GROMACS .gro file of C-alpha atoms in nm:
model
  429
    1UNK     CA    1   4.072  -5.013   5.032
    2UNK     CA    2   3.858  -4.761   5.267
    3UNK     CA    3   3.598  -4.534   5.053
    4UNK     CA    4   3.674  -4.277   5.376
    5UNK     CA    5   4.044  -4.300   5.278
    6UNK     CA    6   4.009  -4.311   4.936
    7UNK     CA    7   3.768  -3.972   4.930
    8UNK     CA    8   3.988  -3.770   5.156
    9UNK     CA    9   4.312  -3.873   4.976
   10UNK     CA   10   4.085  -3.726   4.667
   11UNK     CA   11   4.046  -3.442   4.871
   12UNK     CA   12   4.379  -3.377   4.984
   13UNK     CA   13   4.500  -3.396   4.569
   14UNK     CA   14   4.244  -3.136   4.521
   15UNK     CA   15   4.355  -2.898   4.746
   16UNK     CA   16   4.739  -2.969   4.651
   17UNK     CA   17   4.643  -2.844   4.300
   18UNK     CA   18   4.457  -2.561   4.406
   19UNK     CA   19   4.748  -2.480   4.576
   20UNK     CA   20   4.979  -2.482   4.301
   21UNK     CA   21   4.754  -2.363   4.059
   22UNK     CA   22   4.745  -2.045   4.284
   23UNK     CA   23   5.093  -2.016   4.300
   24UNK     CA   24   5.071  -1.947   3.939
   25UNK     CA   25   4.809  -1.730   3.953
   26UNK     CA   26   5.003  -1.486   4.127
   27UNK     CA   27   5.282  -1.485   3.819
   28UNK     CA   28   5.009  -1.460   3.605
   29UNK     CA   29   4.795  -1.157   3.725
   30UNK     CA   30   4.887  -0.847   3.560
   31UNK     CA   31   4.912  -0.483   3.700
   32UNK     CA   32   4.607  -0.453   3.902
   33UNK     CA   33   4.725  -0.442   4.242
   34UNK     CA   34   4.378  -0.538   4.388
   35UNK     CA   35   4.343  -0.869   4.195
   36UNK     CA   36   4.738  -0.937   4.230
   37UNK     CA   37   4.682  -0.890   4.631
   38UNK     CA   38   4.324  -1.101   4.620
   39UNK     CA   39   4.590  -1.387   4.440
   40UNK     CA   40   4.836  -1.383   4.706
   41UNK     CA   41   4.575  -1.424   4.984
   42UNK     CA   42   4.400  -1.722   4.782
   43UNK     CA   43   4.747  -1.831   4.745
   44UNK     CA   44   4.827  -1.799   5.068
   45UNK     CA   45   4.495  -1.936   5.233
   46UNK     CA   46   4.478  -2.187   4.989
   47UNK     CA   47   4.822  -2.299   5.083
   48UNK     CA   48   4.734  -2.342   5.446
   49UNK     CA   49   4.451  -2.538   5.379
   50UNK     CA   50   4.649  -2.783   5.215
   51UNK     CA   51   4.919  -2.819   5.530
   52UNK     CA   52   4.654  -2.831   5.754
   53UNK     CA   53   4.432  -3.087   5.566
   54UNK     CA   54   4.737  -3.285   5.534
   55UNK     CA   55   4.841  -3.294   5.901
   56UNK     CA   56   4.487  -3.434   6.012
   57UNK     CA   57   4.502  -3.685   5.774
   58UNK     CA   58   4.862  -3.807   5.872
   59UNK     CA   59   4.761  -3.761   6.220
   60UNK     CA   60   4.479  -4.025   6.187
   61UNK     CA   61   4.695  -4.275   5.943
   62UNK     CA   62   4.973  -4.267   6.204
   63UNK     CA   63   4.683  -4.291   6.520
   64UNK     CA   64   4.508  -4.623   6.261
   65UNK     CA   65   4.182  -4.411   6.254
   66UNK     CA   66   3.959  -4.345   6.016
   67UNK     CA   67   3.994  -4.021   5.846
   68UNK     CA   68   3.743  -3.674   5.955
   69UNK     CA   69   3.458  -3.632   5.709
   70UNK     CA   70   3.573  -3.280   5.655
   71UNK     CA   71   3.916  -3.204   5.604
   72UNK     CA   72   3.971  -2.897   5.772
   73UNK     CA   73   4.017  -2.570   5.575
   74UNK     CA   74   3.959  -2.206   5.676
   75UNK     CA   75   3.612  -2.060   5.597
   76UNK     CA   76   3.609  -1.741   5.362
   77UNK     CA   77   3.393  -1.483   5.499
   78UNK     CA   78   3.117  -1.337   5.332
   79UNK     CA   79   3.073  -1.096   5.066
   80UNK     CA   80   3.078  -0.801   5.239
   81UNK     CA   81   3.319  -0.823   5.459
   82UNK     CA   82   3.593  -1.010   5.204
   83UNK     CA   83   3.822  -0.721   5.182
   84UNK     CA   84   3.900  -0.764   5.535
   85UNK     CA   85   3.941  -1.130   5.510
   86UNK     CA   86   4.218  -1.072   5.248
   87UNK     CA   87   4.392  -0.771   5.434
   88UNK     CA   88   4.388  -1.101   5.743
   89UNK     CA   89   4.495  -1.347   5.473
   90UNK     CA   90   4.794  -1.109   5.382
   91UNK     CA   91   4.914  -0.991   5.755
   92UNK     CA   92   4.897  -1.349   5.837
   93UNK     CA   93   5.051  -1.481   5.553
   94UNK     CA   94   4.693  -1.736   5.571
   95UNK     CA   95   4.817  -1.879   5.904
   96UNK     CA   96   5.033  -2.092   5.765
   97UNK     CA   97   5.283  -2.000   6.020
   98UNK     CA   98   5.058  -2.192   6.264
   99UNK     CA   99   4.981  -2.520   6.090
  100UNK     CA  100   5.389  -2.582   6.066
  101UNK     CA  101   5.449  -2.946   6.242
  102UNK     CA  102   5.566  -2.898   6.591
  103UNK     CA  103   5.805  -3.102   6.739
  104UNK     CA  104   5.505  -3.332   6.903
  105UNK     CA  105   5.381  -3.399   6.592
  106UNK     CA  106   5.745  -3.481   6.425
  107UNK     CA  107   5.752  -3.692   6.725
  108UNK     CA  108   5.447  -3.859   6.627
  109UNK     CA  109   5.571  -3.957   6.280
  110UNK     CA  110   5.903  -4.088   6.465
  111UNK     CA  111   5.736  -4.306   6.655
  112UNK     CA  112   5.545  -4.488   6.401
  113UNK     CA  113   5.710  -4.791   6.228
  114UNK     CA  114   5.975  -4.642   5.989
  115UNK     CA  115   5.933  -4.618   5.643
  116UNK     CA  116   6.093  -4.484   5.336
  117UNK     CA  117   5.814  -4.225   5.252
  118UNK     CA  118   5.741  -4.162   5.597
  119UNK     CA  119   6.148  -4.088   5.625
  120UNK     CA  120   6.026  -3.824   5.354
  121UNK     CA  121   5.755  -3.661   5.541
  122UNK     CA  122   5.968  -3.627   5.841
  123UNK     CA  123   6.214  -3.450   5.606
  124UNK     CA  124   5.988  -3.210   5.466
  125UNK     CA  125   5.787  -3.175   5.836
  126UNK     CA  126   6.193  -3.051   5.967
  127UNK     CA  127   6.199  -2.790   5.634
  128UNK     CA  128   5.894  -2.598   5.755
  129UNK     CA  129   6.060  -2.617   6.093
  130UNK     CA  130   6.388  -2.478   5.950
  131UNK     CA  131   6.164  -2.209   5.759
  132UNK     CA  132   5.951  -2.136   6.100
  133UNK     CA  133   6.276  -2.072   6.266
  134UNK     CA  134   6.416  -1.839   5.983
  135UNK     CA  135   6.071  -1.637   5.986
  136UNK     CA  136   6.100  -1.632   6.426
  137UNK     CA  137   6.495  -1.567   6.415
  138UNK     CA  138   6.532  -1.308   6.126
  139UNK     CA  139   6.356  -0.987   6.339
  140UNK     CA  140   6.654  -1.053   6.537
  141UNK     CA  141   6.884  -0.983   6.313
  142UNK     CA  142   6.853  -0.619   6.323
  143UNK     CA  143   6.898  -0.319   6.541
  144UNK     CA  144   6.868   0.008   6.643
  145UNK     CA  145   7.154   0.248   6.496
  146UNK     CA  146   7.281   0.603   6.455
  147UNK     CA  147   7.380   0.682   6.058
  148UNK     CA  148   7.647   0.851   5.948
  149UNK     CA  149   7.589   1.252   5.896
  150UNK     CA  150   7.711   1.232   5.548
  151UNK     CA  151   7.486   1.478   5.391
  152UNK     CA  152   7.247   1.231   5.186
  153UNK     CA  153   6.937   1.123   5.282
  154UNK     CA  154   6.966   0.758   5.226
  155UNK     CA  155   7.020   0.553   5.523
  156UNK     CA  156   7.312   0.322   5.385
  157UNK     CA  157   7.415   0.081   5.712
  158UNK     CA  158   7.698   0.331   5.799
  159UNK     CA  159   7.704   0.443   6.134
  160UNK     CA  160   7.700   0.325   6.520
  161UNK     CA  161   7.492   0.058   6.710
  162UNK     CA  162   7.224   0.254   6.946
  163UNK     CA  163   7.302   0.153   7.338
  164UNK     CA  164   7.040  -0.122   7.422
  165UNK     CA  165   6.785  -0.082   7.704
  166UNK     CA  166   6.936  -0.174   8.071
  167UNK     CA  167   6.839  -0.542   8.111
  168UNK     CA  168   6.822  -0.638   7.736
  169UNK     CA  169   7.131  -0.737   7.616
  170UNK     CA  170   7.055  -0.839   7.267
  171UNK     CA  171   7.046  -0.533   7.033
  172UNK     CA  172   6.775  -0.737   6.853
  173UNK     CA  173   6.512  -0.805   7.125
  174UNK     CA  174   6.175  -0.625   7.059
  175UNK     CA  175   6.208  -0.432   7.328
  176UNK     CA  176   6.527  -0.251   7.185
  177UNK     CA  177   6.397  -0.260   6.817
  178UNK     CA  178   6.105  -0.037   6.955
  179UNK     CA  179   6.264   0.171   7.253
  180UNK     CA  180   6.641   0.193   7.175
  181UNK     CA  181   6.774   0.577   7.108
  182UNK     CA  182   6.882   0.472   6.772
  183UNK     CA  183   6.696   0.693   6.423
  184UNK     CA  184   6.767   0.404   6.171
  185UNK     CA  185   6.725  -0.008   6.172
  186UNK     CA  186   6.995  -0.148   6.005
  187UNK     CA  187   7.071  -0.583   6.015
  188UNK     CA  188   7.404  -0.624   6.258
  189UNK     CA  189   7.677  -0.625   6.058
  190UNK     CA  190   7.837  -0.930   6.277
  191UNK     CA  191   7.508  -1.120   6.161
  192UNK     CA  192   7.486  -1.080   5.819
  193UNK     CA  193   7.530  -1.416   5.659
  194UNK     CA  194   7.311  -1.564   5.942
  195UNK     CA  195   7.033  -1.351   5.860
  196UNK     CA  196   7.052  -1.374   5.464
  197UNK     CA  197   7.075  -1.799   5.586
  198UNK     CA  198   6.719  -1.721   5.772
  199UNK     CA  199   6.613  -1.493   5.533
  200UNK     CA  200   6.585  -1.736   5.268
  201UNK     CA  201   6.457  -2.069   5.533
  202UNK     CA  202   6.205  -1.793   5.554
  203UNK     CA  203   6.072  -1.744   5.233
  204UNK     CA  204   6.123  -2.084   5.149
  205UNK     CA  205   5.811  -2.197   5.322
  206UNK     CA  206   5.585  -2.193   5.064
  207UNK     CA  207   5.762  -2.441   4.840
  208UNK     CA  208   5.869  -2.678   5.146
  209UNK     CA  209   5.426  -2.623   5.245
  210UNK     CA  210   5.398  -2.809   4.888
  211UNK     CA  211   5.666  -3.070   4.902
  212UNK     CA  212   5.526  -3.118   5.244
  213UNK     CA  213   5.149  -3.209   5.146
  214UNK     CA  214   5.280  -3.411   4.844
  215UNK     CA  215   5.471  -3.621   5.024
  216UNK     CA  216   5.233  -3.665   5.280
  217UNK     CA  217   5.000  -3.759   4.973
  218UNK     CA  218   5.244  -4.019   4.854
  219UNK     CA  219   5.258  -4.196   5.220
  220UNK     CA  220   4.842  -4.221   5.232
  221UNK     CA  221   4.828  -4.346   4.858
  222UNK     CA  222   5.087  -4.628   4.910
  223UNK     CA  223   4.957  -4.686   5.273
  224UNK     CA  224   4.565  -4.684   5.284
  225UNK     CA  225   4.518  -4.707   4.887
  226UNK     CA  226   4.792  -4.975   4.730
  227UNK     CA  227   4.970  -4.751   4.560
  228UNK     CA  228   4.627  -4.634   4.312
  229UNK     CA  229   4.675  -4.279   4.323
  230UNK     CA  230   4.282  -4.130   4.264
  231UNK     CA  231   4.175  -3.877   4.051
  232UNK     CA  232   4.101  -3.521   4.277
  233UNK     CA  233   3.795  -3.497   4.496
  234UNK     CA  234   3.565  -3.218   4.569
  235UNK     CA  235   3.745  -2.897   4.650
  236UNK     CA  236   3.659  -2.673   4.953
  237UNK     CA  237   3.777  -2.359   5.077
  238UNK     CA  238   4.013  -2.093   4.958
  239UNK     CA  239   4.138  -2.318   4.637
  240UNK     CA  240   3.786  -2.297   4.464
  241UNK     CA  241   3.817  -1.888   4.388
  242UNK     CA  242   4.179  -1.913   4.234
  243UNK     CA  243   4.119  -1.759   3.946
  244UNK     CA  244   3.806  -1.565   4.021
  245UNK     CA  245   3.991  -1.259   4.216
  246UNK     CA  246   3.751  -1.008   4.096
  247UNK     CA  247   3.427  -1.226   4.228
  248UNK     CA  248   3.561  -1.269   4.535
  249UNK     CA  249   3.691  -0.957   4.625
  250UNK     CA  250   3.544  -0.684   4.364
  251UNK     CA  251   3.725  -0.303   4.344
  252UNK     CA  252   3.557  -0.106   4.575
  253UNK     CA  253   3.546   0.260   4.526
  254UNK     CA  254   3.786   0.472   4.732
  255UNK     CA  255   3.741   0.787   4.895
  256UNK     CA  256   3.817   1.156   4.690
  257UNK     CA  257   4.106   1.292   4.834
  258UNK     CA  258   3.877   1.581   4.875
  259UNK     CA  259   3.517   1.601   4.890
  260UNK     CA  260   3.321   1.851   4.670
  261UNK     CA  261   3.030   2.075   4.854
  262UNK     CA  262   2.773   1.856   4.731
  263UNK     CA  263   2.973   1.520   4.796
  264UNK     CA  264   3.057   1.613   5.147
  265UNK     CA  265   2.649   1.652   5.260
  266UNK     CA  266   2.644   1.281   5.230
  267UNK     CA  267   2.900   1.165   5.502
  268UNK     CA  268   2.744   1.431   5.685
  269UNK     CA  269   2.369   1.360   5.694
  270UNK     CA  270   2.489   1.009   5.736
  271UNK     CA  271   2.705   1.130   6.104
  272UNK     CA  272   2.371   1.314   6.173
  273UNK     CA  273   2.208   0.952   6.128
  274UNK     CA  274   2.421   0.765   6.308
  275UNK     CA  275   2.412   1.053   6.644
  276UNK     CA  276   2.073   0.985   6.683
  277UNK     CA  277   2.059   0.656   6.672
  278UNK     CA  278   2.330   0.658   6.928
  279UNK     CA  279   2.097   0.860   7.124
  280UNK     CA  280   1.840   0.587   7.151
  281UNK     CA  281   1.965   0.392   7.424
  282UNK     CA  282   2.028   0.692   7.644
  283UNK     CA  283   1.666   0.841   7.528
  284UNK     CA  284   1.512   0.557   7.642
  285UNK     CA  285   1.730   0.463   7.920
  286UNK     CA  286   1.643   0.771   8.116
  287UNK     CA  287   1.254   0.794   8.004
  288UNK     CA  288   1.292   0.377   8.205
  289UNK     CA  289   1.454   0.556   8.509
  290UNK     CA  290   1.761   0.320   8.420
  291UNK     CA  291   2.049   0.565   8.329
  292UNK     CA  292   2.185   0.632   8.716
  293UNK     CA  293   2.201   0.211   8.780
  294UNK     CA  294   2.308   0.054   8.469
  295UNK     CA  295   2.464   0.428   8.279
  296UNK     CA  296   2.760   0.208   8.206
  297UNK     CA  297   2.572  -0.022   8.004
  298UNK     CA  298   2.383   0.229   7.827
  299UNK     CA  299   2.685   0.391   7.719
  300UNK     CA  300   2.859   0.105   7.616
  301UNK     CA  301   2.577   0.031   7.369
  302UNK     CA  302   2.549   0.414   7.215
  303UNK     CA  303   2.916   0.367   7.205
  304UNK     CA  304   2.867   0.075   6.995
  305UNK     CA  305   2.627   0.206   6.771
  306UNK     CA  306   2.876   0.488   6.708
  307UNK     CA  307   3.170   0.252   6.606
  308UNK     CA  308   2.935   0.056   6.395
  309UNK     CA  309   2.753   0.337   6.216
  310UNK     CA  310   3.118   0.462   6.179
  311UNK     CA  311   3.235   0.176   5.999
  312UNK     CA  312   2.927   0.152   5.777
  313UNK     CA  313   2.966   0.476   5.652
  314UNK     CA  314   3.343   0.444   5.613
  315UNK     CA  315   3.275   0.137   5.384
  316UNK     CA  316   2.951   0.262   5.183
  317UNK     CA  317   3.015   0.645   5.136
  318UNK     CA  318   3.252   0.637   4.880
  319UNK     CA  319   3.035   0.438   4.653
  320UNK     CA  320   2.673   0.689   4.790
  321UNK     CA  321   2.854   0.944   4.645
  322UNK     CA  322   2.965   0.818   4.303
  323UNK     CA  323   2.700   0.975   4.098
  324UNK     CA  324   2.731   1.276   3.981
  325UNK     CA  325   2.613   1.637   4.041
  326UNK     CA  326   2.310   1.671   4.311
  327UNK     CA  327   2.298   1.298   4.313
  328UNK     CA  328   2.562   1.282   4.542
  329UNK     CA  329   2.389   1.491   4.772
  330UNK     CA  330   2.060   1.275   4.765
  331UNK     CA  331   2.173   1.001   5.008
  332UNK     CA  332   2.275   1.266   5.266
  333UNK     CA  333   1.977   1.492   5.262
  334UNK     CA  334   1.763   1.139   5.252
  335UNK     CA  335   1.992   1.051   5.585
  336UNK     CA  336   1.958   1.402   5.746
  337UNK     CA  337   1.560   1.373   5.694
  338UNK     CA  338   1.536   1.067   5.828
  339UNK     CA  339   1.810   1.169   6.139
  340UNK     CA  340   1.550   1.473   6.210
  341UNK     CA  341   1.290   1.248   6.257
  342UNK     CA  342   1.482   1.012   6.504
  343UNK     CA  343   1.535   1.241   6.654
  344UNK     CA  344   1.211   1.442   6.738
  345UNK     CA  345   1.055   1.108   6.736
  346UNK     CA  346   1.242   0.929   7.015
  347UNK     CA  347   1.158   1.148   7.329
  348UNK     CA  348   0.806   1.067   7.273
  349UNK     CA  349   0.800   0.721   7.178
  350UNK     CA  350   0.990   0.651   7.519
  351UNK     CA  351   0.728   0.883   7.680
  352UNK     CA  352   0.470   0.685   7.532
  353UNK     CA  353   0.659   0.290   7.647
  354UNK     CA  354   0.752   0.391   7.971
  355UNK     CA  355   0.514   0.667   8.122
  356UNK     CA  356   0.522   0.758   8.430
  357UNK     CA  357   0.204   0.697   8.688
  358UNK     CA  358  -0.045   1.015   8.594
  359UNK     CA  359   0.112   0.958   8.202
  360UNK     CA  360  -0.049   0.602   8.219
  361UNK     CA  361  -0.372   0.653   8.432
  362UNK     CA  362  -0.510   0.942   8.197
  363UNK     CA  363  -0.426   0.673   7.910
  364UNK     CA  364  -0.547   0.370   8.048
  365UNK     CA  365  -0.852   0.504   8.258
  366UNK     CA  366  -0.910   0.868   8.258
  367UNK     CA  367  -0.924   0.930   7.869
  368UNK     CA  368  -1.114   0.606   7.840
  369UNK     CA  369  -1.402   0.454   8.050
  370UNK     CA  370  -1.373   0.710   8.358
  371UNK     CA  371  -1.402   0.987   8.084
  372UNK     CA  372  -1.781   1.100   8.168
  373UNK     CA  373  -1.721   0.986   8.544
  374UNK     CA  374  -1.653   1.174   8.850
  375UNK     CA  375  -1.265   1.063   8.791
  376UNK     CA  376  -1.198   1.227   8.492
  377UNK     CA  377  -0.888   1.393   8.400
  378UNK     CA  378  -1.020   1.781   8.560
  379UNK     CA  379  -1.219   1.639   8.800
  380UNK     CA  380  -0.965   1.433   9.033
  381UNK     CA  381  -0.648   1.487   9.279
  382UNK     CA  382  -0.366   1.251   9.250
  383UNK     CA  383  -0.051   1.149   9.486
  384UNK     CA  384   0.182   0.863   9.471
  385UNK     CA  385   0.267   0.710   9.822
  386UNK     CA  386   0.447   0.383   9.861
  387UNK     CA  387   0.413   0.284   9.533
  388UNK     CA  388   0.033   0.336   9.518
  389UNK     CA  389  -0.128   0.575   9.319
  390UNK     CA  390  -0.425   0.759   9.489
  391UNK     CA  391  -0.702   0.942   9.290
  392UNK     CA  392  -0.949   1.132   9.464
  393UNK     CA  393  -1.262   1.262   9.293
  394UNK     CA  394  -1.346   1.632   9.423
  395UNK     CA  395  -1.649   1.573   9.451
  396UNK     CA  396  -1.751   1.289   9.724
  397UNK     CA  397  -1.661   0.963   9.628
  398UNK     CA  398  -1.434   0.675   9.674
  399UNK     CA  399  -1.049   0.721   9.659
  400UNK     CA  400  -0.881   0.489   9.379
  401UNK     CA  401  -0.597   0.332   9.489
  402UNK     CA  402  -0.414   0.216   9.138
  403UNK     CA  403  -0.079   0.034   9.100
  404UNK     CA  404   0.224  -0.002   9.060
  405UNK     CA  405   0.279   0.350   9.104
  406UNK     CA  406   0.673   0.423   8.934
  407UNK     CA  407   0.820   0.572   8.679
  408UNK     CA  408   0.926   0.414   8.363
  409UNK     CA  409   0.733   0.081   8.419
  410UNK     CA  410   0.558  -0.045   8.120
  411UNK     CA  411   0.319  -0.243   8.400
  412UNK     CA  412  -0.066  -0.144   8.315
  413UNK     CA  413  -0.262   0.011   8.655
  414UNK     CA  414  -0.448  -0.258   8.812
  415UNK     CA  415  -0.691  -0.219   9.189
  416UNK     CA  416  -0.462  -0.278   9.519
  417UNK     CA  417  -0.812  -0.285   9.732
  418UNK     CA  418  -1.142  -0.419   9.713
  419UNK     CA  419  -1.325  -0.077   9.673
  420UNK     CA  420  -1.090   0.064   9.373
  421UNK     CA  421  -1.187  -0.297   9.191
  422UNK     CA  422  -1.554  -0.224   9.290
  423UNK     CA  423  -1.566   0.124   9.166
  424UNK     CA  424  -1.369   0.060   8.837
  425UNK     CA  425  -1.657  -0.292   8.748
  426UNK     CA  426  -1.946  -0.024   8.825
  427UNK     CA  427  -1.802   0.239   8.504
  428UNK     CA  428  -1.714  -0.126   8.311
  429UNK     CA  429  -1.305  -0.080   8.330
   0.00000   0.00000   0.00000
């Protein structure tokens, strides 16, 4: 007997109960149609995890390896992003769509030396194949139609098949489902029974998931273990919050369906916010003479900060302006305050990084140790040529030649001769 085996057969029990004891979770929540819809997606993910875990560890029994240290199950995201995970979970029904055996893997299990429980497996491994077909197939079954004018409202089935798109013959491809003349969707009457038949191979997947990891169970306990079925391992992934819907995805407040005075100055200092922030990049872009060669980049990033401050405030305003009164106003003003002072505060702290060649030599030289010389700020006559800055004293005296010379370079001015270096040791710079 393997301790590998015999921990990730543990493992694979674990997450077969989790499984099932999510199932009932979902029968068991009450009303609250954010913890009933947090049970379906632990349900659902939890679900997955166990198909998936089971098909790596078949996979290695059948390949005589040894089993991976982790079985594989999909990682729940973190706190503050759960609510998104589930509405994922849901539209995805978990993946579990995607962990269904394919016909190389049923080919696998054929290939291996028959037995009666791995006759079983292959059984179940064709029932999620029949339900994968059902959930492909049944879209088809419907099409584009024209109702009856009977004077009601209801769409009841009555009425003519829309013409199909030239080239697409089947009144259920996609392509007619979306661009067919047709005002209702209705399932073809001619394929009725044959969509109620995949209809129901459809939503039997979740049952023929369980039957599917159990018997897969049942194969590795007889095979690896000599029939000792062990207690349940450690349990990872969706299966340890079944049962803790509120913890893992808590209520979060909505937004009014209309905003009072008050309410409304907090999504708006917040928009303030986010502009200038989404100014930065440009601000500083243009102050580094960058904007004309790389504006597409710079975009792209203010761009980005818009989407992202636009999210952030679609998630947290509704619960800034819970409080009541002038309270809900605080975060807004607070936001608007600190938006005014982005904004003032930008233009010159670019100035400041990326000055330009007079900017940086009254900074680094003239307001400093040339201050009581003959190069002081009043005193001198400056040009740029070729890169080189040139400062010439009115009075007689040497001409500086200082560089590099160009705008929006963070370099510091440093000698490009002999006499500049001589002249700037003599005043100690």
């Amino acid at each position: 007997m393997s301790r590998s085996w015999e921990r990730a057969i543990a493992e694979l029990r674990a997450q077969g109960l989790a499984a099932r004891a999510s199932a009932d979770r979902v029968n068991e929540t009450g009303s609250d149609l954010v913890q009933r819809t947090t049970a379906v997606a632990v349900h659902y993910a939890a679900e997955t995890d166990y198909v998936r875990s089971a098909r790596a560890l078949l996979r290695a029994h059948l390949a005589g390896g040894r089993p991976p240290r982790r079985l594989p199950v999909a990682r729940v995201w973190p706190r503050s992003v759960r609510d998104l995970w589930k509405d994922r979970v849901l539209e995805r029904t978990g993946g579990l769509w995607r962990t269904v055996p394919g016909t190389s893997a049923v080919d696998q299990m054929r290939s291996a030396p028959a037995t009666p429980l791995l006759d079983v497996v292959i059984e179940r491994a064709e029932g999620l194949q029949t339900s994968l077909t059902g959930h492909r197939r049944h879209p088809r079954m419907y099409e584009k139609y024209f109702p009856e004018r009977d004077g009601g409202v209801r769409l009841d089935g009555r009425g003519r098949p829309a013409p199909t798109v030239p080239g697409f013959p089947d009144p259920g491809h996609p392509v007619n489902l979306h661009f067919a003349g047709g005002t209702g969707l209705r399932i073809q009457p001619a394929r009725a029974e044959e969509a109620s038949r995949l209809k129901d191979d459809e939503f039997a997947v979740h049952d023929r998931a369980l039957a599917f990891g159990d018997a897969v169970v049942d194969l590795l306990v007889e095979a690896r273990l000599d029939g000792t079925r062990p207690q349940a391992g450690r349990l990872r992934g969706a299966g340890q919050w079944v049962g803790r819907e509120e913890e893992l995805v808590p209520t979060r407040a909505q937004w009014p369906a209309k905003l009072s005075g008050l309410q409304a100055l907090t999504p708006a200092g917040l928009g303030l916010l986010m502009l200038a922030c989404a100014a930065l990049p440009l601000t500083f872009g243009n102050q580094a003479d960058l904007l004309s060669d790389y504006y597409a980049f710079l975009f792209a990033v203010s761009g980005a900060v818009l989407l992202a401050g636009g999210a952030i405030i679609y998630r947290a305003g509704p619960r800034l302006i819970q409080a009541p009164g002038f309270k809900a106003a605080v975060p807004g003003i607070a936001a608007g305050l600190l938006a005014l002072a982005v904004w003032q505060g930008q233009g010159p702290m670019a100035d400041h990084f990326f000055a330009g060649p007079y900017e940086r030599y009254e900074r680094e030289l003239a307001d400093g140790c040339l201050a009581a010389t003959p190069y002081r700020r009043d005193a001198v006559q400056t040009r740029v040529e070729n890169g080189v800055l040139l400062v010439t004293p009115t009075s007689q005296g040497t001409t500086l030649r200082l560089g590099p010379a160009e705008d929006g370079s963070t370099h510091p001015l440093r000698p490009v001769d002999a006499a500049t270096r001589k002249v700037l040791d003599g005043f100690h710079c």
